[in-house]
């Protein structure tokens, strides 16, 4: 974690010291009257949707694992419950809260396609500078780059023999998805690099609390017991509601028949 935090600091200081690097990098994909032409490429647009699709699939699977344990508390969970907890918590805290709610909605950095250098009407702003040039869903930092980095959280949970293959797929995919955002004029290079670092910090922090800390913040057994207890409480509640519902229905039928 300290190494990643240091890397985020170094990248931030670099772009603060040399802010012209951002418009230079975006300018590589800008073609005058055509603008950021890559955004008109159908294949690249389709590739862009792959990242969010994979995030949704993983998130829905995690929720399903937890719900299944809650609904069928007497059975062992499909996966150790720390795994879906780790993935969901890092997704919520990283791409969800830190990136989208805190940074993108409050820092006000205009996107490349909105600044004067690339045909827009807003002034270019450096990293970490809070402005009012953008109200929400702004350029700093990249949400899709954050989501691409979050996909690497799955590697932490894989057997060691699978990790190299997973990295061989996810790292190039994350690079493509992130470069896509720069090529489309949606984010500056610094937005992407800092987003990667911040998201990785969240992943490492949660992984430490759940897996490396002794004792961990919560164990698989504790989670299993918690969901089992809540699941059985839910079952009893549902049974009581159904019994009351049947009684009400019988009462209503009797009233109707008596008339």
CSV table of C-alpha atoms in Angstrom, one decimal:
chain,number,residue,atom,x,y,z
A,1,UNK,CA,0.0,0.0,0.0
A,2,UNK,CA,2.7,2.6,0.8
A,3,UNK,CA,4.3,2.0,-2.6
A,4,UNK,CA,1.0,2.5,-4.4
A,5,UNK,CA,0.2,5.7,-2.3
A,6,UNK,CA,3.7,6.9,-3.2
A,7,UNK,CA,3.1,6.2,-6.9
A,8,UNK,CA,-0.2,8.2,-6.8
A,9,UNK,CA,1.7,11.1,-5.2
A,10,UNK,CA,4.5,11.0,-7.8
A,11,UNK,CA,2.1,10.9,-10.7
A,12,UNK,CA,0.1,13.7,-9.2
A,13,UNK,CA,3.2,15.9,-8.7
A,14,UNK,CA,4.4,15.1,-12.2
A,15,UNK,CA,1.1,16.4,-13.8
A,16,UNK,CA,1.0,19.4,-11.5
A,17,UNK,CA,4.6,20.2,-12.4
A,18,UNK,CA,4.0,19.5,-16.2
A,19,UNK,CA,0.3,20.2,-16.8
A,20,UNK,CA,0.9,20.5,-20.6
A,21,UNK,CA,1.4,16.7,-20.8
A,22,UNK,CA,-2.3,16.2,-20.4
A,23,UNK,CA,-3.4,18.2,-23.4
A,24,UNK,CA,-0.5,16.9,-25.4
A,25,UNK,CA,-1.6,13.2,-24.8
A,26,UNK,CA,-5.2,14.0,-25.6
A,27,UNK,CA,-4.0,15.9,-28.7
A,28,UNK,CA,-2.6,12.6,-30.1
A,29,UNK,CA,-6.2,11.5,-30.7
A,30,UNK,CA,-7.7,14.9,-31.8
A,31,UNK,CA,-8.1,15.5,-35.5
A,32,UNK,CA,-9.3,19.1,-35.9
A,33,UNK,CA,-12.8,19.2,-37.5
A,34,UNK,CA,-13.2,15.5,-36.9
A,35,UNK,CA,-12.6,16.0,-33.2
A,36,UNK,CA,-11.9,12.8,-31.3
A,37,UNK,CA,-12.5,10.5,-34.2
A,38,UNK,CA,-12.1,7.3,-32.2
A,39,UNK,CA,-15.5,7.8,-30.6
A,40,UNK,CA,-17.1,7.3,-34.0
A,41,UNK,CA,-15.5,3.9,-34.4
A,42,UNK,CA,-18.2,1.2,-33.9
A,43,UNK,CA,-15.7,-1.5,-32.8
A,44,UNK,CA,-14.1,0.8,-30.1
A,45,UNK,CA,-17.6,1.8,-28.9
A,46,UNK,CA,-18.4,-1.9,-28.5
A,47,UNK,CA,-15.1,-2.6,-26.6
A,48,UNK,CA,-16.0,0.3,-24.3
A,49,UNK,CA,-19.1,-1.6,-23.1
A,50,UNK,CA,-17.2,-4.8,-22.3
A,51,UNK,CA,-15.7,-3.4,-19.1
A,52,UNK,CA,-19.0,-2.3,-17.5
A,53,UNK,CA,-20.6,-5.5,-18.7
A,54,UNK,CA,-18.0,-7.6,-16.8
A,55,UNK,CA,-18.4,-5.4,-13.7
A,56,UNK,CA,-22.2,-6.0,-13.7
A,57,UNK,CA,-21.8,-9.7,-14.2
A,58,UNK,CA,-19.4,-10.0,-11.3
A,59,UNK,CA,-21.4,-7.7,-9.0
A,60,UNK,CA,-24.7,-9.5,-9.8
A,61,UNK,CA,-23.0,-12.9,-9.1
A,62,UNK,CA,-21.7,-11.7,-5.8
A,63,UNK,CA,-25.1,-10.4,-4.7
A,64,UNK,CA,-26.7,-13.7,-5.8
A,65,UNK,CA,-24.3,-15.7,-3.7
A,66,UNK,CA,-25.1,-13.6,-0.6
A,67,UNK,CA,-28.9,-13.7,-1.3
A,68,UNK,CA,-28.8,-17.4,-1.8
A,69,UNK,CA,-27.2,-17.9,1.6
A,70,UNK,CA,-29.8,-15.6,3.1
A,71,UNK,CA,-32.7,-17.4,1.5
A,72,UNK,CA,-31.4,-20.9,2.1
A,73,UNK,CA,-29.5,-20.5,5.4
A,74,UNK,CA,-29.3,-24.2,6.1
A,75,UNK,CA,-27.0,-24.9,3.2
A,76,UNK,CA,-23.3,-24.1,2.9
A,77,UNK,CA,-22.6,-21.0,0.7
A,78,UNK,CA,-21.5,-21.6,-2.9
A,79,UNK,CA,-18.3,-19.5,-2.2
A,80,UNK,CA,-16.6,-18.5,1.0
A,81,UNK,CA,-18.6,-15.3,1.9
A,82,UNK,CA,-15.6,-13.1,2.3
A,83,UNK,CA,-15.1,-13.3,-1.5
A,84,UNK,CA,-18.3,-11.6,-2.6
A,85,UNK,CA,-18.0,-9.3,0.4
A,86,UNK,CA,-14.5,-8.3,-0.8
A,87,UNK,CA,-15.6,-7.7,-4.3
A,88,UNK,CA,-18.7,-5.8,-3.5
A,89,UNK,CA,-17.1,-3.6,-0.9
A,90,UNK,CA,-14.2,-2.6,-3.1
A,91,UNK,CA,-16.6,-1.9,-6.0
A,92,UNK,CA,-18.7,0.3,-3.8
A,93,UNK,CA,-15.9,2.1,-2.0
A,94,UNK,CA,-13.6,2.5,-5.0
A,95,UNK,CA,-15.4,3.2,-8.3
A,96,UNK,CA,-18.6,4.0,-6.5
A,97,UNK,CA,-17.9,6.3,-3.5
A,98,UNK,CA,-14.3,7.6,-3.9
A,99,UNK,CA,-14.3,8.0,-7.7
A,100,UNK,CA,-17.8,8.8,-8.7
A,101,UNK,CA,-19.4,10.4,-5.6
A,102,UNK,CA,-16.4,12.2,-4.1
A,103,UNK,CA,-14.0,13.1,-7.0
A,104,UNK,CA,-16.0,13.2,-10.2
A,105,UNK,CA,-19.0,15.1,-8.7
A,106,UNK,CA,-16.9,17.7,-6.7
A,107,UNK,CA,-13.6,18.5,-8.4
A,108,UNK,CA,-15.2,20.1,-11.5
A,109,UNK,CA,-12.5,19.4,-14.0
A,110,UNK,CA,-13.9,19.7,-17.6
A,111,UNK,CA,-13.4,16.8,-19.9
A,112,UNK,CA,-10.9,17.2,-22.8
A,113,UNK,CA,-13.7,17.5,-25.4
A,114,UNK,CA,-15.1,20.5,-23.4
A,115,UNK,CA,-11.9,22.5,-23.2
A,116,UNK,CA,-10.8,25.3,-25.5
A,117,UNK,CA,-7.8,23.4,-26.8
A,118,UNK,CA,-10.1,20.8,-28.4
A,119,UNK,CA,-13.0,22.9,-29.6
A,120,UNK,CA,-14.8,23.4,-26.3
A,121,UNK,CA,-15.5,26.6,-24.4
A,122,UNK,CA,-14.0,25.8,-21.0
A,123,UNK,CA,-10.5,26.4,-19.7
A,124,UNK,CA,-8.2,23.5,-19.1
A,125,UNK,CA,-7.7,22.6,-15.5
A,126,UNK,CA,-4.8,20.7,-13.9
A,127,UNK,CA,-5.2,17.7,-11.6
A,128,UNK,CA,-6.5,18.1,-8.0
A,129,UNK,CA,-7.7,21.6,-8.6
A,130,UNK,CA,-11.3,22.1,-7.5
A,131,UNK,CA,-13.3,24.3,-9.9
A,132,UNK,CA,-16.9,25.1,-10.8
A,133,UNK,CA,-16.4,24.5,-14.5
A,134,UNK,CA,-18.3,21.2,-14.3
A,135,UNK,CA,-21.2,20.4,-12.0
A,136,UNK,CA,-21.2,16.5,-12.0
A,137,UNK,CA,-19.7,13.4,-13.7
A,138,UNK,CA,-16.6,15.4,-14.5
A,139,UNK,CA,-13.3,14.4,-15.9
A,140,UNK,CA,-11.3,13.9,-12.6
A,141,UNK,CA,-10.9,11.0,-12.2
A,142,UNK,CA,-11.9,8.3,-14.7
A,143,UNK,CA,-14.8,6.1,-13.6
A,144,UNK,CA,-14.3,3.6,-16.3
A,145,UNK,CA,-10.5,3.4,-15.7
A,146,UNK,CA,-11.4,2.8,-12.0
A,147,UNK,CA,-13.8,0.0,-13.0
A,148,UNK,CA,-11.1,-1.5,-15.2
A,149,UNK,CA,-8.7,-1.6,-12.4
A,150,UNK,CA,-11.3,-3.0,-10.0
A,151,UNK,CA,-11.6,-6.1,-12.3
A,152,UNK,CA,-8.1,-7.0,-11.1
A,153,UNK,CA,-9.6,-7.5,-7.6
A,154,UNK,CA,-10.8,-10.8,-8.8
A,155,UNK,CA,-7.2,-12.0,-9.3
A,156,UNK,CA,-6.7,-11.7,-5.5
A,157,UNK,CA,-9.2,-14.5,-5.0
A,158,UNK,CA,-8.1,-16.9,-7.7
A,159,UNK,CA,-5.8,-19.9,-7.1
A,160,UNK,CA,-2.2,-19.1,-7.8
A,161,UNK,CA,-2.1,-21.3,-10.9
A,162,UNK,CA,-4.9,-19.2,-12.5
A,163,UNK,CA,-3.6,-15.7,-11.7
A,164,UNK,CA,-1.1,-15.4,-14.6
A,165,UNK,CA,-3.8,-16.2,-17.2
A,166,UNK,CA,-6.3,-13.9,-15.5
A,167,UNK,CA,-3.7,-11.1,-15.5
A,168,UNK,CA,-2.9,-11.8,-19.1
A,169,UNK,CA,-6.5,-11.1,-20.0
A,170,UNK,CA,-7.5,-8.3,-17.5
A,171,UNK,CA,-4.4,-6.1,-17.8
A,172,UNK,CA,-4.5,-5.6,-21.6
A,173,UNK,CA,-8.3,-5.2,-21.3
A,174,UNK,CA,-7.9,-2.5,-18.6
A,175,UNK,CA,-5.3,-0.7,-20.7
A,176,UNK,CA,-7.6,-0.8,-23.8
A,177,UNK,CA,-10.6,0.4,-21.8
A,178,UNK,CA,-8.6,3.2,-20.2
A,179,UNK,CA,-6.9,4.4,-23.4
A,180,UNK,CA,-10.3,4.4,-25.0
A,181,UNK,CA,-11.5,7.1,-22.7
A,182,UNK,CA,-8.5,9.3,-23.6
A,183,UNK,CA,-9.0,8.6,-27.3
A,184,UNK,CA,-12.7,9.4,-27.0
A,185,UNK,CA,-11.9,12.8,-25.4
A,186,UNK,CA,-13.6,11.7,-22.2
A,187,UNK,CA,-10.7,11.9,-19.9
A,188,UNK,CA,-7.1,13.2,-19.7
A,189,UNK,CA,-4.2,10.8,-19.2
A,190,UNK,CA,-3.8,11.9,-15.6
A,191,UNK,CA,-7.4,11.1,-14.8
A,192,UNK,CA,-6.7,7.6,-15.9
A,193,UNK,CA,-3.4,7.0,-14.1
A,194,UNK,CA,-4.6,8.6,-10.8
A,195,UNK,CA,-7.8,6.6,-11.0
A,196,UNK,CA,-5.9,3.4,-11.3
A,197,UNK,CA,-3.8,4.2,-8.2
A,198,UNK,CA,-6.7,5.3,-6.0
A,199,UNK,CA,-8.7,2.2,-6.9
A,200,UNK,CA,-5.8,-0.1,-6.3
A,201,UNK,CA,-5.3,1.6,-2.9
A,202,UNK,CA,-8.9,0.7,-2.0
A,203,UNK,CA,-8.5,-2.9,-3.1
A,204,UNK,CA,-5.3,-3.4,-1.2
A,205,UNK,CA,-6.8,-1.7,1.9
A,206,UNK,CA,-9.9,-3.9,2.0
A,207,UNK,CA,-7.9,-7.0,1.1
A,208,UNK,CA,-5.6,-6.3,4.1
A,209,UNK,CA,-8.6,-6.0,6.5
A,210,UNK,CA,-10.3,-9.1,5.2
A,211,UNK,CA,-7.4,-11.4,4.5
A,212,UNK,CA,-4.0,-10.3,5.7
A,213,UNK,CA,-4.9,-8.7,9.1
A,214,UNK,CA,-4.6,-11.0,12.1
A,215,UNK,CA,-7.3,-11.6,13.0
A,216,UNK,CA,-9.2,-10.5,9.9
A,217,UNK,CA,-11.9,-7.9,10.2
A,218,UNK,CA,-14.4,-10.8,9.7
A,219,UNK,CA,-13.9,-14.5,8.9
A,220,UNK,CA,-15.8,-16.8,6.5
A,221,UNK,CA,-17.2,-18.6,9.5
A,222,UNK,CA,-18.5,-15.4,11.1
A,223,UNK,CA,-20.1,-14.3,7.9
A,224,UNK,CA,-21.7,-17.8,7.4
A,225,UNK,CA,-23.1,-17.7,11.0
A,226,UNK,CA,-24.4,-14.1,10.5
A,227,UNK,CA,-26.2,-14.9,7.2
A,228,UNK,CA,-27.5,-18.2,8.6
A,229,UNK,CA,-29.0,-16.4,11.6
A,230,UNK,CA,-30.5,-13.6,9.5
A,231,UNK,CA,-31.8,-16.1,7.0
A,232,UNK,CA,-33.6,-18.1,9.6
A,233,UNK,CA,-35.1,-14.9,11.0
A,234,UNK,CA,-36.2,-14.0,7.5
A,235,UNK,CA,-37.8,-17.4,7.1
A,236,UNK,CA,-39.7,-17.1,10.3
A,237,UNK,CA,-40.9,-13.6,9.4
A,238,UNK,CA,-42.1,-14.8,6.0
A,239,UNK,CA,-43.9,-17.8,7.5
A,240,UNK,CA,-45.7,-15.5,10.0
A,241,UNK,CA,-46.7,-13.1,7.2
A,242,UNK,CA,-48.0,-16.0,5.1
A,243,UNK,CA,-50.0,-17.4,8.1
A,244,UNK,CA,-51.5,-14.0,8.8
A,245,UNK,CA,-52.3,-13.6,5.1
A,246,UNK,CA,-54.1,-16.9,4.9
A,247,UNK,CA,-56.1,-16.1,8.0
A,248,UNK,CA,-57.1,-12.7,6.5
A,249,UNK,CA,-58.1,-14.4,3.3
A,250,UNK,CA,-60.2,-17.0,5.1
A,251,UNK,CA,-61.8,-14.2,7.1
A,252,UNK,CA,-62.6,-12.3,4.0
A,253,UNK,CA,-64.1,-15.4,2.3
A,254,UNK,CA,-66.3,-16.1,5.3
A,255,UNK,CA,-67.6,-12.6,5.4
A,256,UNK,CA,-68.4,-12.8,1.7
A,257,UNK,CA,-70.1,-16.3,2.1
A,258,UNK,CA,-72.1,-15.1,5.1
A,259,UNK,CA,-73.6,-12.3,3.1
